[in-house]
XYZ file of C-alpha atoms in Angstrom:
593
model
C -5.107 168.602 -18.491
C -6.003 165.043 -19.283
C -3.996 162.336 -17.647
C -4.678 158.763 -16.678
C -3.982 156.565 -13.731
C -1.391 153.879 -14.268
C -2.761 150.637 -15.619
C -1.653 147.059 -15.336
C -1.347 146.615 -19.080
C 1.964 145.490 -20.476
C 1.731 147.768 -23.515
C 4.576 150.247 -23.790
C 4.005 153.928 -24.555
C 6.674 156.253 -25.814
C 7.334 159.625 -27.383
C 10.075 160.339 -29.877
C 10.718 163.256 -32.162
C 12.068 163.823 -35.604
C 12.391 166.801 -37.877
C 11.566 166.171 -41.515
C 12.934 168.129 -44.443
C 11.339 166.351 -47.347
C 9.936 168.543 -50.096
C 6.838 166.398 -50.099
C 3.978 168.046 -48.219
C 1.209 165.494 -48.466
C -0.234 163.193 -45.873
C 0.483 159.502 -46.229
C -2.373 157.440 -44.824
C -2.377 153.717 -44.283
C -5.460 151.737 -43.382
C -5.663 148.188 -42.185
C -8.766 146.054 -42.395
C -11.499 147.067 -39.991
C -12.983 144.469 -37.690
C -16.319 146.121 -36.971
C -19.648 146.118 -38.768
C -19.238 149.060 -41.123
C -21.594 150.943 -43.393
C -20.468 151.841 -46.871
C -20.462 155.452 -48.019
C -19.437 157.291 -51.224
C -15.710 157.420 -51.775
C -14.336 159.938 -54.247
C -11.035 159.973 -56.051
C -9.358 163.211 -54.960
C -5.958 164.690 -54.249
C -6.735 164.152 -50.587
C -4.774 162.834 -47.688
C -7.259 160.326 -46.440
C -7.627 156.700 -45.635
C -9.383 154.425 -48.074
C -13.026 153.793 -47.318
C -13.655 150.670 -45.327
C -15.513 147.863 -46.982
C -18.991 147.014 -45.796
C -19.630 144.017 -43.620
C -22.901 142.259 -43.111
C -25.274 143.884 -40.669
C -25.680 142.370 -37.233
C -28.896 141.341 -35.557
C -30.540 142.973 -32.564
C -28.404 145.653 -30.976
C -28.071 144.051 -27.559
C -26.989 140.704 -28.993
C -24.687 142.285 -31.565
C -23.138 144.517 -28.938
C -22.147 141.575 -26.804
C -20.083 140.325 -29.717
C -17.804 143.400 -29.698
C -16.603 143.470 -26.122
C -13.295 145.328 -25.790
C -10.261 143.085 -26.229
C -7.280 144.485 -24.303
C -4.971 144.281 -27.317
C -7.255 146.246 -29.650
C -5.315 148.658 -31.864
C -6.508 151.677 -33.823
C -6.727 151.084 -37.534
C -5.587 154.291 -39.182
C -2.000 155.552 -39.392
C -1.159 158.973 -40.833
C 2.223 160.500 -41.553
C 3.160 163.859 -43.033
C 6.196 165.932 -43.988
C 6.975 169.488 -42.921
C 9.827 171.874 -43.682
C 8.947 174.366 -40.961
C 7.898 172.543 -37.799
C 9.283 169.637 -35.799
C 7.292 166.466 -36.255
C 7.157 164.038 -33.347
C 6.226 160.380 -33.260
C 4.162 159.136 -30.366
C 3.257 155.545 -29.666
C -0.268 154.834 -28.507
C -1.094 151.210 -27.719
C 1.698 150.013 -30.001
C 0.544 152.273 -32.817
C 2.691 155.117 -34.185
C 1.070 158.511 -34.684
C 2.612 161.849 -35.643
C 2.021 165.234 -34.094
C 3.394 168.781 -33.897
C 3.600 170.482 -30.515
C 2.455 174.078 -30.226
C 3.601 176.953 -28.066
C 4.190 180.679 -28.313
C 7.873 180.057 -28.863
C 6.877 178.726 -32.315
C 5.154 181.936 -33.415
C 8.459 183.079 -34.914
C 8.054 180.284 -37.481
C 4.717 181.576 -38.751
C 6.164 183.838 -41.486
C 7.852 180.773 -43.002
C 4.726 178.647 -42.633
C 2.560 181.306 -44.285
C 5.008 182.096 -47.076
C 3.054 183.341 -50.080
C 0.033 184.304 -47.976
C -0.722 188.030 -47.918
C -4.291 187.937 -46.630
C -6.223 185.421 -44.536
C -9.953 185.833 -44.959
C -11.997 184.634 -41.981
C -15.538 184.129 -43.224
C -18.241 184.176 -40.570
C -18.616 185.317 -36.961
C -20.311 182.429 -35.166
C -18.694 180.054 -32.682
C -15.249 179.600 -34.268
C -14.922 182.821 -36.301
C -14.270 185.344 -33.509
C -11.828 183.073 -31.696
C -9.812 182.031 -34.720
C -9.656 185.526 -36.215
C -8.406 187.088 -32.995
C -5.940 184.312 -32.229
C -4.496 184.436 -35.748
C -4.244 188.225 -35.667
C -2.537 188.256 -32.272
C -0.130 185.431 -33.115
C 0.896 187.003 -36.425
C 1.415 190.349 -34.713
C 3.614 188.614 -32.143
C 5.623 187.146 -35.040
C 5.884 190.620 -36.633
C 4.247 189.246 -39.775
C 2.569 191.542 -42.290
C -0.117 188.972 -43.165
C -3.532 190.641 -42.913
C -6.392 188.859 -41.143
C -9.664 190.152 -42.606
C -13.227 189.305 -41.541
C -15.753 188.711 -44.317
C -19.462 189.075 -43.510
C -22.647 189.313 -45.539
C -23.908 192.848 -46.015
C -26.233 193.956 -43.248
C -24.987 191.345 -40.792
C -25.349 192.314 -37.139
C -21.945 190.741 -36.599
C -20.192 193.787 -38.071
C -20.562 195.555 -34.723
C -19.172 192.561 -32.837
C -16.172 192.375 -35.182
C -15.496 196.078 -34.714
C -15.554 195.673 -30.927
C -12.923 192.932 -31.362
C -10.651 195.366 -33.230
C -11.460 194.704 -36.895
C -12.577 197.595 -39.095
C -13.305 198.675 -42.637
C -10.905 201.592 -42.228
C -7.824 199.442 -41.744
C -8.878 196.826 -44.291
C -9.589 194.042 -41.784
C -13.390 193.926 -42.138
C -15.524 193.795 -45.248
C -18.001 192.079 -47.522
C -17.892 188.295 -47.628
C -17.436 187.947 -51.382
C -14.820 190.680 -51.684
C -12.922 189.107 -48.802
C -12.970 185.659 -50.419
C -11.833 187.037 -53.784
C -8.975 188.961 -52.188
C -7.645 186.294 -49.833
C -4.884 183.749 -50.364
C -6.172 181.609 -47.485
C -9.940 181.551 -46.949
C -11.151 180.150 -43.622
C -14.790 179.237 -44.226
C -16.288 179.382 -40.733
C -19.951 180.037 -41.524
C -22.467 177.436 -40.360
C -22.429 174.037 -42.021
C -25.943 174.522 -43.366
C -24.899 177.861 -44.879
C -21.860 176.183 -46.462
C -24.140 173.596 -48.042
C -26.310 176.343 -49.516
C -23.544 178.689 -50.734
C -20.553 176.486 -51.580
C -20.867 177.001 -55.354
C -20.661 180.770 -54.988
C -17.779 180.439 -52.527
C -15.846 178.224 -54.926
C -16.439 180.619 -57.804
C -14.885 183.490 -55.842
C -11.760 181.570 -54.816
C -8.557 182.795 -56.489
C -6.573 180.260 -58.525
C -3.855 178.649 -56.368
C -5.461 179.927 -53.183
C -6.280 177.711 -50.205
C -9.667 176.893 -48.725
C -9.472 176.257 -44.986
C -12.183 174.423 -43.073
C -12.592 173.724 -39.376
C -14.970 170.871 -39.958
C -15.266 168.216 -42.662
C -19.026 168.702 -42.997
C -18.783 170.267 -46.452
C -16.895 167.256 -47.795
C -19.610 164.976 -46.453
C -22.259 167.122 -48.131
C -20.406 167.075 -51.448
C -19.864 163.336 -51.215
C -23.572 162.777 -50.678
C -24.123 164.339 -54.118
C -21.206 162.583 -55.816
C -19.166 165.804 -55.955
C -15.745 166.989 -54.828
C -13.891 170.285 -54.489
C -12.751 172.102 -57.680
C -9.110 171.581 -58.550
C -7.932 175.191 -58.865
C -7.338 175.636 -55.119
C -5.993 173.592 -52.222
C -8.219 172.337 -49.414
C -7.008 171.983 -45.825
C -8.594 171.729 -42.413
C -7.625 172.677 -38.880
C -10.248 171.514 -36.411
C -9.976 172.694 -32.796
C -11.313 170.101 -30.365
C -13.460 172.573 -28.503
C -16.005 175.319 -29.018
C -14.835 178.705 -30.253
C -15.100 180.451 -26.872
C -12.809 177.779 -25.390
C -10.310 178.301 -28.220
C -10.122 182.015 -27.427
C -10.254 181.722 -23.649
C -7.408 179.221 -23.361
C -5.345 181.178 -25.907
C -5.641 184.254 -23.691
C -4.756 182.174 -20.627
C -1.801 180.843 -22.638
C -0.187 184.260 -22.538
C 0.791 183.309 -19.025
C 1.237 179.559 -19.545
C 3.039 178.773 -22.781
C 1.190 176.188 -24.845
C -2.192 176.499 -23.127
C -4.972 176.019 -25.630
C -7.286 173.585 -27.379
C -5.780 170.646 -29.283
C -6.504 170.509 -33.009
C -6.507 167.956 -35.776
C -5.402 168.889 -39.272
C -5.984 167.427 -42.705
C -4.736 168.079 -46.207
C -7.465 167.067 -48.590
C -6.098 168.712 -51.713
C -2.627 170.191 -52.246
C -2.019 171.771 -55.644
C 1.366 173.369 -55.033
C 3.033 171.623 -52.072
C 2.364 174.366 -49.493
C -0.723 172.938 -47.828
C 0.763 170.990 -44.905
C 2.934 173.772 -43.503
C 0.168 176.347 -43.935
C -2.249 174.074 -42.077
C 0.265 173.499 -39.277
C 0.999 177.228 -39.098
C -2.701 177.934 -38.790
C -3.011 175.445 -35.928
C 0.048 176.772 -34.094
C -1.273 180.323 -34.485
C -4.567 179.275 -32.886
C -2.613 178.164 -29.815
C -3.077 174.405 -30.186
C -0.916 172.580 -27.592
C -0.554 169.748 -30.082
C -1.802 169.077 -33.574
C -2.447 165.594 -34.900
C -3.104 164.362 -38.417
C -6.426 163.083 -39.668
C -8.374 163.083 -42.911
C -11.271 165.353 -43.740
C -13.562 162.346 -43.952
C -12.492 160.847 -40.625
C -12.789 164.269 -39.014
C -16.372 164.932 -39.951
C -17.432 161.430 -38.968
C -15.827 161.603 -35.522
C -16.758 165.232 -34.891
C -20.434 165.191 -35.849
C -20.789 161.861 -34.054
C -18.979 163.085 -30.943
C -21.174 166.191 -30.632
C -24.251 164.006 -30.602
C -22.546 161.634 -28.196
C -20.776 162.363 -24.943
C -19.707 165.891 -25.870
C -23.208 167.394 -25.926
C -26.293 165.334 -26.758
C -25.638 162.189 -24.746
C -24.461 163.949 -21.594
C -27.577 166.151 -21.721
C -29.813 163.114 -22.042
C -27.889 161.324 -19.300
C -28.310 164.012 -16.649
C -31.986 164.506 -17.516
C -32.669 160.776 -17.088
C -30.772 160.517 -13.801
C -32.223 163.702 -12.297
C -35.713 162.394 -12.967
C -34.867 158.984 -11.490
C -33.277 160.388 -8.353
C -36.174 162.737 -7.608
C -38.765 160.043 -8.331
C -36.983 157.827 -5.805
C -37.287 160.476 -3.095
C -34.091 162.478 -3.415
C -34.481 166.243 -2.979
C -34.279 168.333 -6.141
C -31.184 170.209 -5.036
C -29.347 167.021 -4.108
C -30.462 165.311 -7.333
C -29.005 168.194 -9.360
C -25.766 168.017 -7.396
C -25.568 164.239 -7.905
C -26.097 164.558 -11.662
C -24.911 167.773 -13.324
C -22.588 168.993 -10.588
C -21.086 165.535 -10.200
C -20.457 165.055 -13.943
C -19.215 168.555 -14.744
C -17.300 168.975 -11.491
C -15.476 166.218 -9.645
C -15.905 163.478 -12.286
C -14.622 165.674 -15.117
C -11.827 167.072 -12.974
C -10.712 163.589 -11.940
C -10.760 162.249 -15.504
C -8.922 165.357 -16.683
C -6.109 165.082 -14.159
C -5.911 161.381 -13.323
C -7.999 159.449 -15.832
C -11.152 157.345 -15.795
C -9.682 154.612 -13.607
C -9.067 157.152 -10.857
C -12.803 157.824 -10.672
C -13.427 154.142 -9.959
C -10.434 153.670 -7.667
C -11.398 156.641 -5.491
C -14.716 155.031 -4.529
C -15.438 152.976 -1.437
C -16.146 149.273 -1.887
C -19.861 149.996 -1.689
C -19.429 152.849 -4.149
C -17.605 150.570 -6.571
C -20.574 148.189 -6.501
C -22.921 151.055 -7.406
C -20.521 152.157 -10.164
C -20.340 148.630 -11.581
C -24.116 148.237 -11.477
C -24.598 151.490 -13.394
C -21.751 150.790 -15.829
C -22.921 147.263 -16.620
C -26.534 148.350 -17.182
C -25.690 151.445 -19.269
C -22.837 150.395 -21.557
C -24.751 148.518 -24.246
C -27.834 150.773 -24.328
C -25.486 153.737 -24.832
C -23.541 151.851 -27.506
C -26.810 151.017 -29.279
C -27.653 154.699 -29.831
C -24.034 155.674 -30.497
C -23.728 152.959 -33.151
C -26.870 154.194 -34.888
C -25.661 157.792 -34.687
C -22.250 156.987 -36.179
C -23.817 155.198 -39.137
C -26.266 158.050 -39.700
C -23.266 160.379 -39.920
C -21.177 158.040 -42.088
C -23.959 157.468 -44.619
C -24.810 161.171 -44.925
C -28.226 160.961 -43.239
C -27.241 163.198 -40.337
C -25.589 165.704 -42.671
C -28.752 165.916 -44.732
C -30.749 166.390 -41.530
C -28.629 169.411 -40.576
C -29.041 171.013 -44.013
C -32.819 170.567 -43.948
C -33.078 171.832 -40.366
C -31.227 174.995 -41.358
C -33.772 175.631 -44.091
C -36.633 175.291 -41.614
C -35.285 178.300 -39.737
C -37.129 180.429 -42.288
C -40.692 180.511 -43.593
C -41.194 178.448 -46.739
C -43.880 176.465 -48.541
C -46.537 178.329 -46.573
C -45.189 176.915 -43.291
C -43.880 178.977 -40.383
C -40.229 179.291 -39.415
C -38.914 176.903 -36.755
C -35.681 178.208 -35.223
C -34.004 176.244 -32.458
C -35.952 176.292 -29.221
C -34.676 176.586 -25.680
C -33.340 173.526 -23.871
C -33.094 174.742 -20.282
C -36.643 175.650 -19.321
C -37.667 172.536 -17.367
C -37.742 172.275 -13.588
C -34.334 170.594 -13.494
C -32.514 173.591 -14.939
C -34.391 176.040 -12.719
C -33.185 173.989 -9.768
C -29.685 174.264 -11.236
C -29.855 178.057 -11.078
C -30.614 177.841 -7.375
C -27.862 175.303 -6.729
C -25.235 177.359 -8.555
C -26.273 180.533 -6.753
C -25.516 178.864 -3.416
C -22.423 176.974 -4.575
C -19.202 177.892 -2.739
C -16.306 178.988 -4.986
C -14.326 176.020 -6.218
C -16.942 173.461 -5.195
C -16.785 170.519 -7.612
C -19.813 168.709 -6.303
C -20.122 165.152 -4.958
C -18.626 162.040 -6.563
C -21.845 160.077 -6.875
C -20.957 156.474 -7.799
C -24.060 155.614 -9.838
C -23.783 158.782 -11.946
C -20.076 158.115 -12.442
C -20.799 154.586 -13.643
C -23.294 155.744 -16.265
C -21.054 158.592 -17.486
C -17.913 156.455 -17.767
C -19.898 153.694 -19.518
C -21.049 156.260 -22.077
C -17.484 157.497 -22.553
C -16.102 153.980 -22.998
C -18.896 153.005 -25.420
C -18.076 156.025 -27.582
C -14.370 155.190 -27.485
C -15.152 151.654 -28.611
C -17.311 152.746 -31.550
C -14.599 155.086 -32.833
C -11.902 152.484 -32.246
C -13.750 149.794 -34.173
C -14.487 152.270 -36.968
C -10.761 152.812 -37.516
C -10.119 156.234 -36.010
C -6.699 157.051 -34.612
C -6.230 157.120 -30.849
C -5.377 160.821 -30.984
C -8.756 161.480 -32.569
C -10.597 159.080 -30.267
C -9.149 160.559 -27.088
C -9.706 164.157 -28.113
C -13.263 163.575 -29.341
C -14.365 161.392 -26.422
C -12.373 162.497 -23.397
C -10.342 165.701 -23.612
C -12.973 167.829 -25.354
C -15.684 166.618 -22.980
C -13.967 167.168 -19.647
C -11.650 170.067 -20.489
C -13.549 172.182 -23.019
C -17.292 171.583 -22.779
C -18.331 170.370 -19.318
C -16.851 173.472 -17.624
C -19.464 175.542 -19.476
C -22.356 173.426 -18.170
C -20.810 173.635 -14.704
C -20.749 177.435 -14.955
C -24.279 178.098 -16.213
C -26.157 174.980 -17.241
C -26.747 172.930 -20.367
C -27.767 175.750 -22.734
C -24.604 177.695 -21.918
C -22.592 174.666 -23.023
C -24.599 173.618 -26.068
C -25.492 177.021 -27.472
C -21.929 178.317 -27.439
C -21.180 175.629 -30.043
C -21.773 175.506 -33.784
C -25.228 175.326 -35.345
C -24.554 171.729 -36.392
C -23.626 170.791 -32.826
C -26.636 172.600 -31.363
C -29.014 170.863 -33.752
C -27.471 167.468 -33.114
C -27.593 167.856 -29.358
C -31.280 168.731 -29.453
C -32.048 165.774 -31.735
C -30.097 163.048 -29.940
C -30.330 164.032 -26.250
C -33.886 162.638 -26.002
C -32.702 159.349 -27.530
C -30.129 158.845 -24.780
C -32.604 159.935 -22.109
C -35.106 157.386 -23.435
C -32.732 154.442 -23.815
C -31.274 154.908 -20.347
C -34.725 155.204 -18.805
C -36.291 152.329 -20.741
C -33.368 149.899 -20.732
C -30.507 150.705 -18.369
C -32.514 151.820 -15.361
C -35.076 149.067 -15.847
C -32.225 146.527 -15.803
C -31.025 148.010 -12.516
C -34.520 147.809 -11.029
C -34.769 144.185 -12.179
C -31.532 143.403 -10.341
C -29.878 142.172 -13.533
C -26.469 140.634 -12.785
C -23.369 142.740 -13.332
C -21.517 141.854 -16.552
C -18.105 141.034 -15.095
C -16.475 140.872 -18.537
C -17.443 144.493 -19.115
C -15.958 145.588 -15.806
C -12.781 143.599 -16.417
C -12.407 145.057 -19.902
C -12.864 148.570 -18.551
C -10.224 148.118 -15.876
C -7.647 146.692 -18.317
C -8.461 148.707 -21.440
C -5.309 150.055 -23.145
C -7.003 153.392 -23.797
C -6.071 154.424 -20.252
C -2.386 154.305 -21.145
C -2.976 156.125 -24.430
C -4.700 158.946 -22.550
C -1.687 159.167 -20.255
C 0.613 159.706 -23.236
C -1.665 162.399 -24.677
C -1.648 164.110 -21.285
C 2.083 164.722 -21.593
C 1.484 166.875 -24.648
C -0.290 169.813 -23.023
C 0.204 171.953 -19.903
C -1.877 171.518 -16.769
C -4.147 174.551 -17.116
C -7.891 174.532 -16.582
C -10.171 176.768 -18.597
C -11.623 179.551 -16.460
C -15.358 179.939 -17.175
C -17.287 182.387 -15.030
C -21.026 183.059 -15.047
C -20.414 186.516 -16.559
C -17.906 185.311 -19.184
C -17.393 187.904 -21.944
C -15.673 185.589 -24.429
C -18.827 183.653 -25.325
C -21.539 184.266 -27.899
C -23.022 187.783 -27.546
C -26.528 186.542 -26.710
C -25.094 184.443 -23.852
C -22.966 187.145 -22.246
C -25.412 188.481 -19.703
C -24.448 187.604 -16.166
C -26.658 184.811 -14.941
C -26.659 181.783 -12.741
């Protein structure tokens, strides 16, 4: 569970609850002016619940100079506020850094409300069996069974798919009407959860739309498809509603914590939800019911556009790509400076995925710093000061590539290169754990005592926390809500993803995620490795002075208090990931170090 150490800020944080009974079921966004350099992107007039697009500001100069102009002011507030109405669930108001946000708590005691939430839904079609499909289908099925609902959860797959066997093992079958052809499943479902890869969505969306029943609901767990449509000046057809429930963790985590939640009520992965298009007033409660059924400890509101920007960006940042690049750069530095390979691995990967993540999860980022000796704090500050702006430089570029559609286009094109075309060979994703570092990791894990969280290495901690804070700042200045910022930059990293790298290395973490995430991690990890090596570590070697304003801003940043509030909204349960985990992707199930 994520918590934070107490801070010296004077900002008050509070939780209050209210139950709404309004017949209105649409989100009500409000957006203030943004105070960060922002890129413009297509904005479409839709029936969506979304914030208005921010206006463009003039571009800054060189990244290092521009970055120094956006140092974190303690009183910074998030820019987006979202409200919603529900007839079925209890809505609560939380206050994060003086900013009201609205959430719905989860828990198995709410499963009894699912029949009301899913009123009018006879069949939920889960399309695809990748990262999210197996987890969401099984969680929905089990939750609805617990609620004694007669809603059918049916898996839809393309004919000949090898995933039919996997779905059958999970309890779905053609005989009982819970497994079938993708197009028949879409045509026969009242709620269609489109969980195929983003690249596949981009290539098949027209056929999907044509098979949707009038007045049905399209459910997404990622806003990628909206971004793709926007890049072509298009929007969703108007004969069905469009909602999203987006778990802040990979599919295997969604399933694993749901299963653990049978013993600890409310254990699970937090989710955001969005109502992009609501044609009959049912969308909000159906989306919330979907999230509750997945086992989300709490569900917060966003927009489909804000979701895809923060999510695609976050995957390439601290969640996957950046942390991979970070540990590669530091492992190489430590060994080049004479540290043994085993110790270098422990002081990079084991430190980040073990004690640093555990400390941030249970006590917050400040606790990492405060637990160090005075000499350790100096090493932390040196690393933090040297790494913050180089990390922000790449993160800033990445966010704008996502916001302008460039990164979305890159994913679509990469998916098409998986197959032979134009006389050129196929280029599927290659392995990412074949270098010496990851072979050393196998040896280290094989000898690791049970429960060992590795050493708290101050320099590694300083680089990792600088990366985390730089990502928080980008999202904050781009107008994302604190709920979204904290989940995409902190909770998902330390509670959902890093435990997988701790269990079996970087590929076990990255390749249990979606195709879009896997592609992005492979593309951006080398950028973070390079910038840290060429800029941050060079600055350290040059004995560049510590930027005291950066350290002061970190210690007093109001995000620490906001994380503390979010920590109150979920139980203290850690995901259990073993080397022989059977809830992961089939090709990653073999027992291995």
